[in-house]
Backbone as numpy.savetxt, mean C-alpha at the origin, in Angstrom:
# Nx Ny Nz CAx CAy CAz Cx Cy Cz
-12.93 -18.77 34.29 -12.68 -17.75 32.93 -12.53 -16.25 33.48
-11.00 -15.84 33.59 -11.08 -14.59 34.09 -11.67 -13.43 32.78
-12.71 -12.74 33.30 -13.37 -11.94 32.29 -12.34 -10.61 32.06
-11.56 -10.22 33.19 -10.90 -9.19 33.35 -9.70 -9.20 32.45
-9.21 -10.65 32.40 -7.69 -10.88 31.47 -8.36 -10.85 29.95
-9.76 -11.55 29.50 -10.04 -11.69 28.60 -10.22 -10.08 27.90
-11.27 -9.17 28.62 -11.23 -7.83 28.39 -9.87 -6.81 28.31
-8.81 -7.06 28.93 -8.13 -6.26 28.48 -7.03 -6.82 27.55
-7.24 -8.34 27.18 -6.36 -8.46 26.14 -7.37 -7.99 24.74
-8.32 -8.10 24.72 -9.12 -7.55 23.50 -9.14 -5.86 23.60
-9.08 -5.18 24.73 -8.68 -3.55 24.37 -7.53 -3.36 23.76
-6.17 -4.17 24.32 -4.93 -4.19 23.77 -4.74 -4.33 22.73
-5.46 -5.26 21.98 -5.69 -5.66 20.58 -5.86 -4.85 19.89
-7.37 -4.19 20.32 -7.68 -3.10 19.50 -6.90 -1.85 19.64
-6.28 -1.29 20.69 -5.41 -0.21 20.46 -3.80 -0.83 19.32
-3.35 -2.00 19.65 -2.27 -2.22 18.75 -3.15 -1.86 17.01
-3.87 -2.56 16.76 -4.89 -2.23 15.31 -4.86 -1.06 14.69
-5.47 -0.08 15.91 -5.43 1.51 16.06 -4.29 2.22 15.32
-3.21 1.71 16.30 -2.08 2.13 16.07 -1.36 2.45 14.69
-1.70 0.68 14.46 -0.69 -0.01 13.04 -1.42 0.95 12.09
-2.85 1.29 11.90 -3.75 1.96 10.76 -3.18 3.39 10.70
-2.86 4.17 12.11 -2.53 5.09 12.27 -0.97 5.36 11.59
-0.21 4.61 11.85 1.35 4.55 11.32 1.17 4.69 9.68
-0.16 3.95 9.07 0.18 3.38 8.04 -0.14 4.53 7.00
-1.26 5.61 7.63 -2.09 6.66 6.84 -0.96 7.60 6.48
-1.05 7.64 5.19 -0.16 8.59 4.34 1.30 8.23 4.13
1.57 7.04 4.65 2.76 6.44 4.56 3.04 5.72 3.22
4.57 5.42 3.05 4.73 4.31 1.88 5.90 3.31 1.86
6.54 2.18 1.83 7.37 1.25 1.92 7.85 0.72 0.49
8.79 -0.14 1.22 9.50 -1.38 0.08 10.39 -2.19 0.33
9.90 -3.46 -0.36 10.60 -4.45 -0.29 11.35 -4.87 -1.47
12.04 -5.70 -1.35 12.54 -6.04 -2.99 11.87 -6.16 -4.02
12.42 -5.68 -5.16 11.26 -4.97 -5.86 12.06 -5.24 -7.59
11.16 -5.90 -8.79 11.45 -5.51 -9.73 10.01 -5.41 -10.40
9.78 -4.19 -10.80 8.18 -3.50 -11.52 8.69 -3.85 -13.10
7.36 -4.56 -13.82 7.47 -4.48 -15.18 6.64 -3.02 -15.46
7.10 -2.44 -16.79 7.19 -1.13 -17.41 6.77 -1.10 -18.85
6.02 -0.26 -19.24 5.21 -0.04 -20.55 5.00 1.12 -20.84
4.80 1.19 -22.19 3.85 2.89 -22.18 2.76 2.65 -22.91
1.52 3.13 -22.66 0.18 3.46 -22.82 -0.10 4.57 -22.88
-1.35 4.99 -23.74 -2.19 5.97 -24.25 -3.22 5.69 -23.91
-4.18 6.60 -23.10 -5.59 6.49 -22.34 -6.17 6.58 -23.30
-7.68 6.08 -23.32 -8.66 5.97 -24.39 -9.00 7.35 -24.90
-9.17 7.30 -26.20 -9.41 8.97 -26.86 -10.73 9.18 -26.73
-11.30 10.61 -26.22 -12.15 10.90 -26.02 -12.53 11.64 -27.30
-14.26 11.85 -27.34 -14.88 12.30 -28.38 -14.21 13.31 -28.94
-13.78 14.02 -29.91 -12.91 15.05 -30.51 -11.51 15.32 -30.28
-10.95 14.00 -29.79 -9.61 14.40 -29.52 -8.48 13.61 -30.65
-7.66 13.96 -30.32 -6.33 13.72 -31.49 -6.61 11.92 -31.50
-6.03 11.38 -32.55 -5.77 9.60 -32.31 -4.84 9.40 -31.36
-4.93 8.13 -31.19 -3.99 8.03 -29.90 -2.79 7.91 -30.29
-2.17 7.50 -31.77 -0.64 8.05 -31.84 -0.59 9.66 -31.76
-1.13 10.42 -31.58 -0.85 11.82 -31.16 -0.76 12.22 -29.94
-1.47 11.31 -28.82 -1.31 11.32 -27.98 -0.33 11.74 -26.86
0.12 11.94 -25.82 1.13 11.98 -25.30 1.50 10.32 -24.36
2.72 9.67 -25.07 3.04 8.51 -23.96 3.10 8.67 -22.49
2.22 7.28 -21.93 2.24 7.29 -20.20 2.99 6.00 -19.98
3.90 6.47 -19.18 4.91 5.39 -18.36 3.77 4.41 -17.52
3.33 3.45 -17.72 2.63 2.17 -16.96 3.59 1.26 -16.30
3.42 1.53 -15.00 3.96 0.73 -13.78 3.21 -0.44 -13.18
3.55 -1.56 -13.36 2.90 -2.85 -12.70 3.82 -3.47 -11.55
3.24 -4.19 -10.57 3.91 -5.10 -10.10 4.34 -6.23 -10.75
5.24 -6.78 -10.91 5.49 -8.15 -11.79 4.87 -9.39 -11.43
4.85 -9.93 -12.43 3.99 -11.58 -12.64 4.97 -12.23 -11.22
3.88 -13.05 -10.25 4.94 -14.26 -9.74 4.59 -15.60 -10.15
5.71 -16.30 -9.96 5.43 -17.92 -10.75 5.45 -18.66 -9.55
4.82 -19.61 -9.60 4.68 -20.94 -8.38 3.82 -20.41 -7.67
2.95 -19.63 -7.51 2.03 -19.24 -6.51 0.80 -19.16 -6.96
-0.16 -19.70 -6.23 -1.35 -19.69 -6.26 -2.50 -18.62 -6.09
-3.24 -18.31 -7.04 -3.51 -17.05 -7.22 -4.89 -17.29 -6.22
-5.77 -16.07 -6.34 -6.70 -16.30 -5.28 -7.98 -16.87 -5.26
-8.30 -17.07 -6.55 -9.59 -17.65 -6.71 -8.84 -19.37 -6.36
-8.12 -19.58 -6.60 -7.40 -21.21 -6.46 -7.22 -21.31 -4.88
-6.55 -20.32 -4.21 -6.03 -20.39 -2.74 -6.42 -19.36 -2.21
-7.96 -18.86 -1.79 -8.15 -17.55 -1.22 -8.00 -17.73 0.14
-7.75 -18.87 1.03 -7.04 -18.87 2.18 -5.48 -18.19 2.23
-5.21 -18.07 1.18 -3.78 -17.14 1.36 -3.17 -15.73 1.37
-4.84 -15.23 0.52 -4.91 -13.45 0.48 -4.98 -12.98 2.07
-3.86 -12.24 2.00 -3.78 -11.55 2.85 -2.16 -11.92 3.99
-1.79 -13.20 3.47 -0.82 -14.11 4.39 0.40 -13.52 4.48
0.94 -13.53 3.27 2.13 -12.91 2.96 2.29 -11.39 2.54
3.04 -10.85 3.18 3.21 -9.01 2.94 3.79 -8.83 1.47
4.71 -9.81 1.14 5.12 -9.72 -0.47 4.49 -10.09 -1.31
3.44 -10.58 -1.69 2.52 -11.12 -2.59 0.69 -10.50 -2.83
0.62 -10.12 -3.74 -0.70 -9.66 -3.86 -1.21 -10.92 -4.61
-2.34 -11.56 -4.34 -2.71 -12.68 -5.03 -3.81 -12.92 -5.98
-4.15 -11.37 -6.93 -4.73 -10.79 -7.83 -3.82 -9.89 -8.52
-4.58 -9.79 -10.01 -3.72 -8.44 -10.72 -4.85 -7.64 -11.78
-4.52 -6.60 -11.82 -5.11 -5.92 -12.92 -4.90 -6.15 -14.64
-5.70 -6.22 -15.58 -5.53 -6.58 -16.60 -5.27 -5.22 -17.42
-3.71 -4.87 -17.74 -3.12 -3.43 -18.08 -4.14 -3.14 -19.21
-4.96 -3.61 -20.08 -5.51 -3.15 -20.80 -6.83 -2.73 -20.27
-7.41 -2.89 -19.10 -8.59 -2.34 -18.34 -8.40 -1.36 -17.38
-7.18 -1.49 -17.09 -6.81 -0.10 -15.62 -5.86 -0.21 -15.84
-4.93 1.07 -14.93 -3.99 1.49 -14.66 -3.42 1.36 -13.43
-2.59 0.65 -12.84 -2.20 0.81 -11.54 -1.49 2.31 -10.73
-2.38 1.99 -9.83 -1.91 4.02 -9.02 -1.46 3.36 -7.68
-1.45 2.32 -7.56 -0.77 1.60 -5.73 -1.18 0.22 -5.73
-0.63 -0.39 -5.00 -0.83 -1.42 -4.45 -0.52 -1.54 -2.76
-1.05 -2.58 -2.20 -0.62 -2.81 -0.57 -0.75 -4.31 -0.43
-0.68 -4.67 0.31 -0.60 -5.86 1.33 -0.71 -5.14 2.64
-1.68 -5.27 4.00 -1.86 -5.01 5.19 -3.32 -5.60 6.35
-2.65 -6.04 6.96 -3.46 -6.64 8.11 -4.59 -7.48 7.54
-4.22 -8.74 6.72 -5.09 -9.74 5.92 -6.01 -8.97 5.03
-5.57 -7.92 4.37 -6.02 -7.07 3.12 -5.35 -7.04 2.23
-5.27 -7.59 1.03 -4.53 -6.88 -0.55 -5.54 -5.91 -1.22
-5.04 -5.07 -1.38 -5.80 -3.64 -2.28 -4.92 -3.13 -3.16
-5.43 -2.49 -4.43 -5.03 -2.07 -5.50 -5.68 -0.75 -5.66
-5.00 0.05 -6.32 -5.77 1.18 -6.73 -5.29 1.68 -8.13
-6.50 1.62 -8.94 -6.37 1.82 -10.67 -7.39 3.19 -10.79
-6.77 3.37 -11.95 -7.82 4.30 -12.99 -8.25 3.48 -14.37
-9.51 3.34 -14.27 -10.13 2.79 -15.17 -10.52 3.43 -16.58
-9.80 4.78 -16.55 -9.63 6.03 -17.85 -10.28 7.10 -17.86
-10.87 7.50 -16.57 -11.44 8.47 -16.36 -10.56 9.47 -15.65
-9.62 9.01 -14.65 -8.83 9.94 -14.07 -9.23 9.83 -12.74
-10.22 9.47 -12.35 -10.89 9.27 -11.03 -9.91 7.56 -10.85
-10.06 7.81 -8.97 -9.53 6.21 -8.57 -10.03 5.38 -7.92
-10.35 4.22 -8.59 -11.32 3.07 -7.92 -10.36 2.12 -6.98
-10.43 2.19 -5.72 -10.11 1.49 -4.84 -10.79 -0.23 -4.68
-9.55 -1.20 -4.85 -10.29 -2.28 -4.58 -9.47 -3.10 -3.24
-10.12 -3.55 -2.21 -9.46 -4.54 -1.24 -10.11 -6.06 -1.46
-9.54 -6.54 -1.28 -9.65 -8.06 -0.91 -9.24 -8.41 0.02
-10.23 -9.52 0.58 -10.02 -10.26 1.69 -10.57 -11.84 2.12
-10.27 -12.18 2.93 -10.76 -13.76 3.39 -11.72 -13.60 3.82
-12.57 -12.60 4.32 -13.64 -12.58 5.23 -14.35 -11.19 4.96
-15.40 -10.60 5.53 -16.13 -9.24 5.68 -15.63 -9.10 7.00
-15.26 -9.42 7.94 -14.98 -8.61 9.02 -13.67 -8.11 8.66
-12.41 -8.63 8.08 -11.32 -8.07 7.66 -11.45 -6.71 7.01
-12.65 -6.71 6.04 -13.06 -5.30 5.46 -13.54 -4.50 6.33
-14.36 -4.85 7.40 -15.25 -4.03 8.05 -14.17 -3.20 8.84
-12.98 -4.04 9.16 -11.84 -3.38 9.92 -10.61 -2.45 9.64
-10.80 -2.37 8.26 -9.90 -1.34 7.22 -10.72 -0.39 6.80
-9.96 0.56 6.95 -10.71 1.99 7.10 -10.34 2.49 5.54
-10.31 3.48 5.20 -10.30 4.14 3.95 -9.85 5.72 4.28
-8.38 5.53 3.79 -7.69 6.52 3.72 -8.35 7.79 2.92
-8.30 9.21 3.94 -8.87 9.96 2.85 -10.47 10.42 3.07
-11.26 9.71 3.74 -12.86 9.67 4.01 -12.70 9.75 5.19
-13.72 10.84 5.38 -14.40 10.96 7.31 -15.32 9.83 7.48
-16.16 9.62 6.27 -17.21 8.83 6.49 -16.58 7.48 6.75
-17.26 6.73 7.98 -16.74 5.07 8.02 -17.41 4.21 7.07
-16.84 2.97 6.82 -16.88 2.17 5.95 -17.48 0.67 6.38
-17.03 0.89 7.70 -17.29 -0.54 8.44 -18.34 -1.23 8.91
-19.44 -0.10 9.18 -21.02 -0.93 9.03 -21.52 -1.05 7.72
-20.98 -1.11 6.75 -21.43 -1.33 5.43 -21.23 -2.55 4.75
-20.13 -3.24 5.45 -19.51 -4.71 5.13 -20.11 -5.65 6.15
-21.36 -5.48 5.86 -21.92 -6.89 6.60 -21.64 -7.79 5.78
-21.91 -9.26 6.27 -22.33 -10.61 5.65 -23.30 -10.32 4.46
-23.98 -9.85 4.52 -25.16 -9.75 3.63 -24.87 -8.76 2.36
-24.06 -7.78 3.01 -24.15 -6.81 1.92 -23.16 -7.20 0.70
-22.54 -8.52 0.45 -21.24 -9.05 -0.16 -22.40 -9.86 -1.30
-23.36 -9.33 -1.91 -24.21 -9.78 -2.82 -24.08 -8.95 -4.16
-22.96 -8.11 -4.37 -23.02 -7.27 -5.78 -23.46 -5.65 -5.66
-24.36 -5.45 -4.76 -25.09 -4.37 -4.51 -24.03 -3.12 -4.59
-24.48 -2.27 -4.76 -23.67 -0.54 -4.48 -24.59 0.53 -4.00
-23.79 0.60 -2.78 -24.41 1.90 -1.94 -23.84 3.16 -2.11
-24.46 4.25 -1.85 -23.99 5.45 -1.88 -24.07 6.17 -0.43
-22.83 6.82 -0.37 -22.98 7.38 0.97 -22.35 8.74 1.20
-22.64 9.80 1.40 -22.14 11.57 1.46 -20.75 11.02 2.84
-19.89 12.20 1.99 -18.60 12.15 2.75 -18.63 13.62 2.39
-19.25 14.80 3.36 -19.15 15.85 3.08 -20.08 16.37 1.82
-19.27 16.93 0.77 -20.21 17.12 -0.25 -19.60 16.14 -1.28
-19.07 15.10 -0.69 -18.71 14.46 -1.75 -19.35 12.83 -1.90
-19.81 12.27 -3.21 -20.35 10.88 -2.93 -19.71 9.63 -2.89
-19.86 9.20 -2.26 -18.88 7.92 -2.04 -19.81 6.92 -2.51
-19.44 5.82 -3.55 -20.10 4.76 -3.96 -19.08 3.68 -3.57
-19.80 2.28 -3.08 -18.98 1.43 -2.95 -20.11 0.35 -2.78
-19.00 -0.64 -3.75 -19.78 -2.43 -4.19 -18.89 -3.12 -3.44
-19.66 -4.48 -2.60 -19.27 -5.17 -2.02 -19.82 -6.56 -2.86
-18.61 -7.33 -2.93 -19.16 -8.76 -4.16 -18.17 -9.72 -3.23
-18.55 -11.13 -3.67 -17.85 -12.23 -3.52 -17.19 -12.53 -4.97
-16.19 -12.58 -5.29 -15.58 -13.14 -6.81 -15.73 -14.21 -6.96
-15.77 -15.18 -5.76 -16.02 -16.44 -5.45 -15.91 -17.09 -4.10
-16.43 -18.57 -3.88 -16.15 -18.88 -2.85 -15.33 -18.65 -1.61
-14.84 -17.91 -0.49 -14.36 -17.93 0.59 -13.25 -16.45 0.23
-13.85 -15.48 -0.72 -13.39 -14.22 -1.12 -14.02 -13.08 -1.12
-13.74 -12.33 -0.52 -14.82 -10.90 -0.14 -13.89 -9.56 -0.76
-14.37 -9.15 -1.54 -14.06 -7.78 -2.32 -15.25 -6.43 -1.90
-14.37 -5.52 -1.76 -14.93 -3.73 -2.04 -14.46 -2.92 -3.13
-15.20 -2.22 -3.51 -14.28 -1.36 -4.64 -14.90 -0.10 -4.36
-14.16 0.92 -3.94 -14.73 2.40 -3.86 -14.77 3.44 -4.96
-15.23 4.17 -5.00 -14.88 5.50 -6.19 -15.51 6.61 -5.33
-15.04 7.93 -5.71 -15.64 9.13 -4.97 -15.89 9.88 -6.12
-17.07 10.57 -6.05 -17.69 11.17 -7.01 -17.48 10.77 -8.78
-18.00 9.40 -8.51 -17.71 8.73 -9.82 -19.02 7.63 -9.92
-19.42 7.46 -11.41 -20.81 6.47 -11.31 -20.32 5.12 -10.92
-21.39 4.67 -10.93 -21.31 3.23 -10.75 -20.64 2.28 -11.75
-20.73 2.59 -12.66 -20.18 1.99 -13.74 -19.21 1.75 -13.67
-17.95 2.95 -13.24 -16.62 2.75 -12.70 -16.35 1.42 -12.24
-17.49 1.29 -11.04 -17.06 -0.03 -10.12 -17.29 -1.16 -10.89
-18.11 -1.33 -11.56 -18.19 -2.37 -12.56 -16.95 -2.73 -13.65
-16.55 -1.73 -13.95 -15.47 -1.84 -14.83 -14.17 -2.03 -14.49
-13.98 -1.77 -12.96 -12.72 -2.11 -12.29 -12.92 -3.81 -11.86
-14.14 -3.95 -11.81 -14.47 -5.19 -11.35 -14.28 -6.16 -12.37
-14.20 -6.03 -13.53 -14.13 -6.70 -14.82 -12.69 -6.77 -15.29
-12.11 -5.68 -14.70 -10.31 -5.55 -15.08 -9.53 -6.45 -14.34
-9.93 -7.21 -12.85 -9.17 -7.74 -12.03 -9.35 -9.38 -12.42
-8.08 -9.54 -12.13 -7.65 -11.50 -12.58 -7.29 -11.72 -11.39
-8.27 -12.74 -11.10 -8.01 -13.61 -9.86 -6.88 -14.74 -9.85
-6.27 -15.04 -10.87 -5.60 -16.04 -10.82 -4.62 -15.42 -11.33
-3.66 -14.39 -10.84 -2.47 -13.44 -11.54 -1.97 -13.05 -10.25
-1.52 -13.70 -9.47 -0.37 -13.33 -8.46 0.78 -11.98 -8.98
0.72 -11.71 -8.03 1.93 -10.65 -8.32 2.88 -10.25 -6.99
3.94 -9.68 -7.35 4.46 -9.37 -6.18 4.51 -7.76 -5.55
4.33 -7.92 -4.32 4.23 -6.36 -3.80 5.80 -5.83 -3.93
6.13 -4.99 -4.43 7.31 -4.26 -4.66 7.55 -2.80 -4.36
8.54 -2.51 -4.26 9.31 -1.25 -4.20 10.55 -1.27 -4.35
11.25 0.05 -4.51 12.57 0.05 -4.57 13.49 0.13 -3.26
12.92 -0.60 -2.65 14.08 -0.41 -1.51 13.69 -2.21 -0.86
14.70 -2.44 0.17 14.74 -4.01 0.66 15.72 -3.53 1.89
14.92 -3.79 3.14 15.39 -3.91 4.36 16.16 -5.42 4.53
17.80 -5.23 4.69 18.40 -6.11 5.01 18.61 -6.65 6.17
18.23 -5.50 7.17 19.02 -5.74 8.54 17.72 -5.44 9.43
16.88 -6.50 10.17 15.81 -6.43 10.92 16.34 -6.25 12.43
15.78 -5.72 13.35 15.82 -6.00 14.87 15.75 -7.42 15.13
16.02 -7.92 16.08 15.91 -9.23 16.58 14.61 -9.56 16.63
14.07 -10.45 16.22 12.88 -10.84 16.45 11.56 -10.22 15.38
11.99 -9.28 14.85 11.26 -8.38 13.96 11.07 -8.84 12.70
9.66 -8.54 12.19 9.59 -9.10 10.62 8.77 -7.84 10.00
8.83 -7.74 8.49 7.93 -7.08 7.77 6.38 -7.62 8.03
5.16 -6.53 7.94 4.17 -6.97 7.98 3.41 -6.40 7.16
3.63 -5.75 6.44 3.10 -4.79 5.11 3.68 -3.92 4.40
3.08 -3.97 3.64 3.88 -3.22 2.08 2.55 -2.54 1.39
3.03 -1.05 0.93 2.66 -0.01 0.47 3.12 0.69 -0.48
2.67 0.98 -1.75 3.28 1.43 -2.80 2.62 2.44 -3.33
2.75 3.45 -3.38 1.79 4.42 -4.62 2.37 5.41 -5.76
2.11 4.80 -6.74 2.51 5.30 -8.34 1.93 6.18 -8.68
1.16 6.94 -8.16 0.25 7.88 -8.82 0.92 9.02 -9.40
2.15 9.53 -9.00 2.83 10.51 -9.56 4.04 10.15 -10.37
4.06 8.41 -10.57 5.25 8.25 -11.37 5.47 8.42 -12.97
6.57 8.87 -13.05 7.82 9.06 -12.66 8.33 10.11 -11.50
7.48 11.28 -11.85 7.97 12.28 -10.71 7.85 12.04 -9.58
7.17 11.33 -9.20 7.05 11.13 -7.35 6.97 9.62 -7.18
7.08 9.37 -6.07 7.12 7.87 -5.60 7.19 7.63 -4.20
5.94 7.28 -3.63 5.89 6.93 -2.02 5.72 5.46 -1.69
6.11 5.04 -0.70 6.40 3.89 -0.02 6.52 3.68 0.90
6.16 2.48 1.59 6.25 2.23 3.15 6.29 1.05 3.35
6.46 0.46 4.84 6.73 -0.92 5.09 6.87 -0.72 7.00
5.65 -1.84 7.30 5.71 -1.75 8.94 6.31 -3.15 9.41
7.30 -2.37 10.04 7.89 -3.63 11.13 7.37 -4.17 12.09
7.22 -5.20 12.46 6.64 -5.56 13.73 7.28 -6.65 14.56
7.02 -6.67 15.69 7.61 -7.70 16.63 6.54 -7.79 17.64
6.11 -9.34 17.67 4.74 -9.43 18.34 3.89 -8.68 17.79
2.75 -8.67 18.91 1.41 -8.02 18.91 1.69 -6.30 19.31
2.54 -6.38 19.77 2.35 -5.03 20.49 3.32 -4.01 19.78
4.68 -4.29 19.02 5.44 -3.18 18.32 5.63 -3.23 17.15
5.56 -1.83 16.95 5.77 -1.53 15.83 6.52 -0.44 15.28
7.30 -0.34 13.78 7.97 0.58 13.50 7.48 0.85 11.74
7.47 2.11 11.51 7.44 2.06 10.04 8.47 2.63 9.15
8.83 2.32 8.11 10.24 2.78 7.16 9.40 3.20 5.83
10.12 4.54 5.69 8.72 4.91 4.53 9.58 5.82 3.81
10.00 5.64 2.51 10.42 6.31 1.15 9.65 7.58 0.36
9.94 8.77 0.77 9.19 9.39 -0.16 10.29 10.04 -1.14
10.06 10.01 -2.69 11.00 10.41 -3.82 10.26 11.69 -4.41
10.81 12.41 -4.58 9.98 13.91 -5.52 10.98 14.29 -6.31
11.52 14.41 -7.58 12.25 14.73 -8.50 12.16 16.45 -8.05
11.15 16.89 -7.54 11.32 18.03 -7.32 12.11 18.62 -6.41
12.54 17.88 -5.80 13.40 18.13 -4.16 14.91 18.42 -4.86
15.09 19.68 -4.32 16.34 20.14 -5.04 17.56 19.64 -4.29
17.26 19.94 -2.99 18.78 19.33 -1.90 18.43 18.82 -0.83
18.48 17.60 -0.13 18.13 17.48 1.03 19.41 17.62 2.19
18.88 17.23 3.49 20.10 17.39 4.45 21.49 16.49 4.18
22.43 17.52 4.61 23.46 16.79 4.06 24.15 16.53 5.46
24.29 17.21 6.72 24.83 16.90 7.29 24.11 15.87 8.90
24.62 14.97 9.07 23.85 13.76 10.04 24.15 14.31 11.27
23.64 13.65 12.37 24.37 13.67 13.84 24.53 12.33 14.18
24.58 11.42 13.31 24.78 9.77 14.18 25.55 8.99 12.28
26.15 8.10 12.87 26.89 6.88 12.19 26.57 5.75 12.36
25.87 5.06 11.40 25.65 4.00 11.67 26.25 3.20 10.94
27.32 2.05 10.89 27.64 1.07 9.89 27.91 1.62 8.73
28.92 3.26 8.99 29.62 3.75 7.73 28.71 4.75 7.39
27.13 4.84 7.38 26.36 5.71 6.82 25.70 6.77 7.78
25.74 7.72 7.23 25.15 9.15 7.90 23.67 9.34 8.42
23.41 9.49 9.46 21.73 9.40 9.76 21.36 10.72 10.27
20.36 11.10 10.05 20.04 12.85 11.22 18.79 12.07 12.00
19.16 12.31 13.37 17.65 11.75 14.47 17.30 13.27 14.46
16.30 13.15 14.31 15.12 14.54 14.55 14.91 14.85 15.95
15.14 15.96 16.09 15.48 16.27 17.57 13.98 16.55 18.37
12.87 16.63 17.15 11.30 16.73 17.74 10.72 15.77 17.97
10.71 14.68 16.75 10.07 13.74 16.39 11.09 12.54 16.70
10.16 11.22 17.28 10.80 9.87 17.23 11.27 9.02 15.93
12.26 9.94 14.82 12.36 9.66 13.72 14.08 9.75 13.45
14.51 8.93 12.46 15.97 8.88 12.14 15.90 8.71 10.38
16.81 9.72 9.89 16.55 9.89 8.65 18.37 9.32 7.81
18.04 8.77 6.74 19.06 8.05 6.00 19.22 8.91 5.11
20.48 9.73 5.28 21.20 10.90 4.12 21.76 10.64 3.17
21.65 11.39 2.05 22.89 10.73 1.21 22.09 10.13 0.03
20.74 10.39 -0.06 19.77 10.00 -1.13 19.11 10.69 -1.85
19.65 11.08 -3.45 19.06 12.11 -3.80 17.57 12.55 -4.25
16.71 13.70 -3.90 15.63 13.71 -4.21 14.61 13.05 -3.79
15.38 12.37 -2.40 14.32 11.43 -1.65 14.63 11.50 -0.11
13.59 11.35 0.82 13.82 10.92 2.29 13.37 9.56 2.27
14.05 8.84 2.97 13.96 7.77 3.56 14.19 7.78 5.04
13.15 7.47 6.01 12.92 7.78 7.13 12.62 6.45 8.04
12.64 6.07 9.14 12.28 4.89 10.14 11.66 6.09 11.34
10.29 5.47 11.66 9.46 6.02 12.65 9.20 5.04 13.81
10.25 5.44 15.18 9.85 4.59 15.81 9.04 4.49 16.80
8.48 6.03 17.28 7.52 6.09 18.23 6.37 6.46 17.66
5.40 7.61 18.86 4.27 7.27 18.08 3.78 7.89 16.60
2.97 7.16 16.08 1.91 6.06 16.57 2.54 4.74 16.54
3.91 4.54 16.09 4.32 3.12 16.63 4.86 3.40 17.78
5.44 2.05 18.30 5.88 1.76 19.77 6.29 0.66 19.45
7.55 0.52 20.59 8.11 -0.69 20.90 9.54 -1.05 20.50
9.77 0.07 19.44 11.31 -0.39 18.89 12.12 1.11 19.59
13.36 0.59 19.69 14.33 2.14 20.08 14.67 2.84 18.88
15.59 3.92 19.45 16.35 4.57 18.22 17.13 3.47 17.54
18.14 2.90 18.78 19.18 1.93 17.75 18.59 1.52 17.12
17.75 0.69 17.21 17.01 -0.25 16.23 16.59 0.12 14.73
16.02 1.46 15.19 15.39 1.62 13.79 16.38 2.32 13.02
17.44 2.79 13.54 19.05 3.37 12.94 19.65 2.09 12.15
19.63 1.14 12.98 20.29 -0.20 12.53 19.84 -0.83 11.20
18.14 -0.66 11.01 17.51 -0.84 10.16 17.66 -0.30 9.17
17.57 1.15 8.88 17.95 2.05 8.16 19.35 1.86 7.72
20.64 1.52 8.35 21.77 1.57 7.61 21.89 0.46 7.05
20.78 -0.76 7.01 20.78 -1.92 6.10 20.14 -1.90 5.00
19.32 -0.96 5.07 18.55 -0.75 3.59 20.00 -0.76 2.32
18.88 -1.39 1.35 19.45 -1.63 -0.15 18.34 -0.81 -1.30
19.06 -0.14 -1.66 18.42 1.15 -2.42 18.58 0.89 -3.96
17.30 0.89 -4.69 17.61 0.93 -6.13 18.49 1.51 -6.45
19.04 1.36 -8.02 20.08 2.64 -8.70 19.45 3.78 -9.09
18.49 3.62 -9.69 17.73 4.88 -9.91 16.05 5.06 -9.63
15.79 5.41 -8.59 14.21 5.51 -7.81 13.31 5.81 -9.00
13.74 6.58 -9.98 12.99 6.79 -11.19 12.84 5.74 -12.35
13.83 4.69 -12.64 13.74 3.77 -13.38 13.46 2.51 -12.80
12.24 2.11 -13.06 11.64 0.75 -12.24 12.77 -0.15 -12.55
13.43 -0.39 -13.70 14.31 -1.30 -14.52 15.25 -1.71 -13.63
15.72 -0.45 -12.79 17.34 -0.67 -11.66 16.44 -1.40 -10.08
15.29 -1.27 -9.95 14.74 -1.77 -8.74 14.69 -3.46 -8.64
15.86 -3.62 -8.15 16.52 -5.06 -8.08 16.75 -5.25 -6.65
């Protein structure tokens, strides 16, 4: 057996995973989308006006999917399809702030009523979670996700001046879950776990669809952040080809953007694009209050400027980014 070859392959695989994680940080995507929308008011606090007097809040959630088994029934499907979350959140118990499927892990970010964010990750193995970093944390969680840790215990680790509480458990055989809250009580982790629905698959959606992918490429991850919706929306997808080539396509919407770039320096498929002269990135122009970009260089690699431009030129965008009912 050629041990040097095996070592080289292992190192290359590790570098690829690290590139894809760096590329995903702070990004946001979209696939074909329809979101369910409602209005809800947060739970009243002591001395506050009754719920009827509280301001309404727009609730956005990924839509239910029919004909697909949930995580409890088919744990082997978790993380296998970037378009599907195999579990959901009871809207009466938690409000979606974001959702994602990437590198074999399905994730949701929810508010259980305190205003803080509880992040929940679900995978088919403890190792998949140990390989998944938490964005915004300097402290690593890898060493915490040992096989023995998934017994429902909660541990607290320091991240600078912040206290990070982490709970690992197995909802059922073949499923591994992790919940994290920053500067919040352990009780919020338990409330979040109780709000999860393991046989309620939902679609990982956003108001953008790629209709033209480079030859041999496929969408490998979906990430959506609706924390500031409807005023702000971030989404991203990762397009891959083989194990070494990747490209990030990101949408950033903000109603506060007065005016975007109007003059491009490229035209592809009759659509104006701007090739950034200092970054390996192209932007599709003409989208009000939004930036839609494709990054094809570091930390991504393997795709050309032409392939990135072609992918953007084939984008299908929702009619109104601030109105989920138009996300078709």
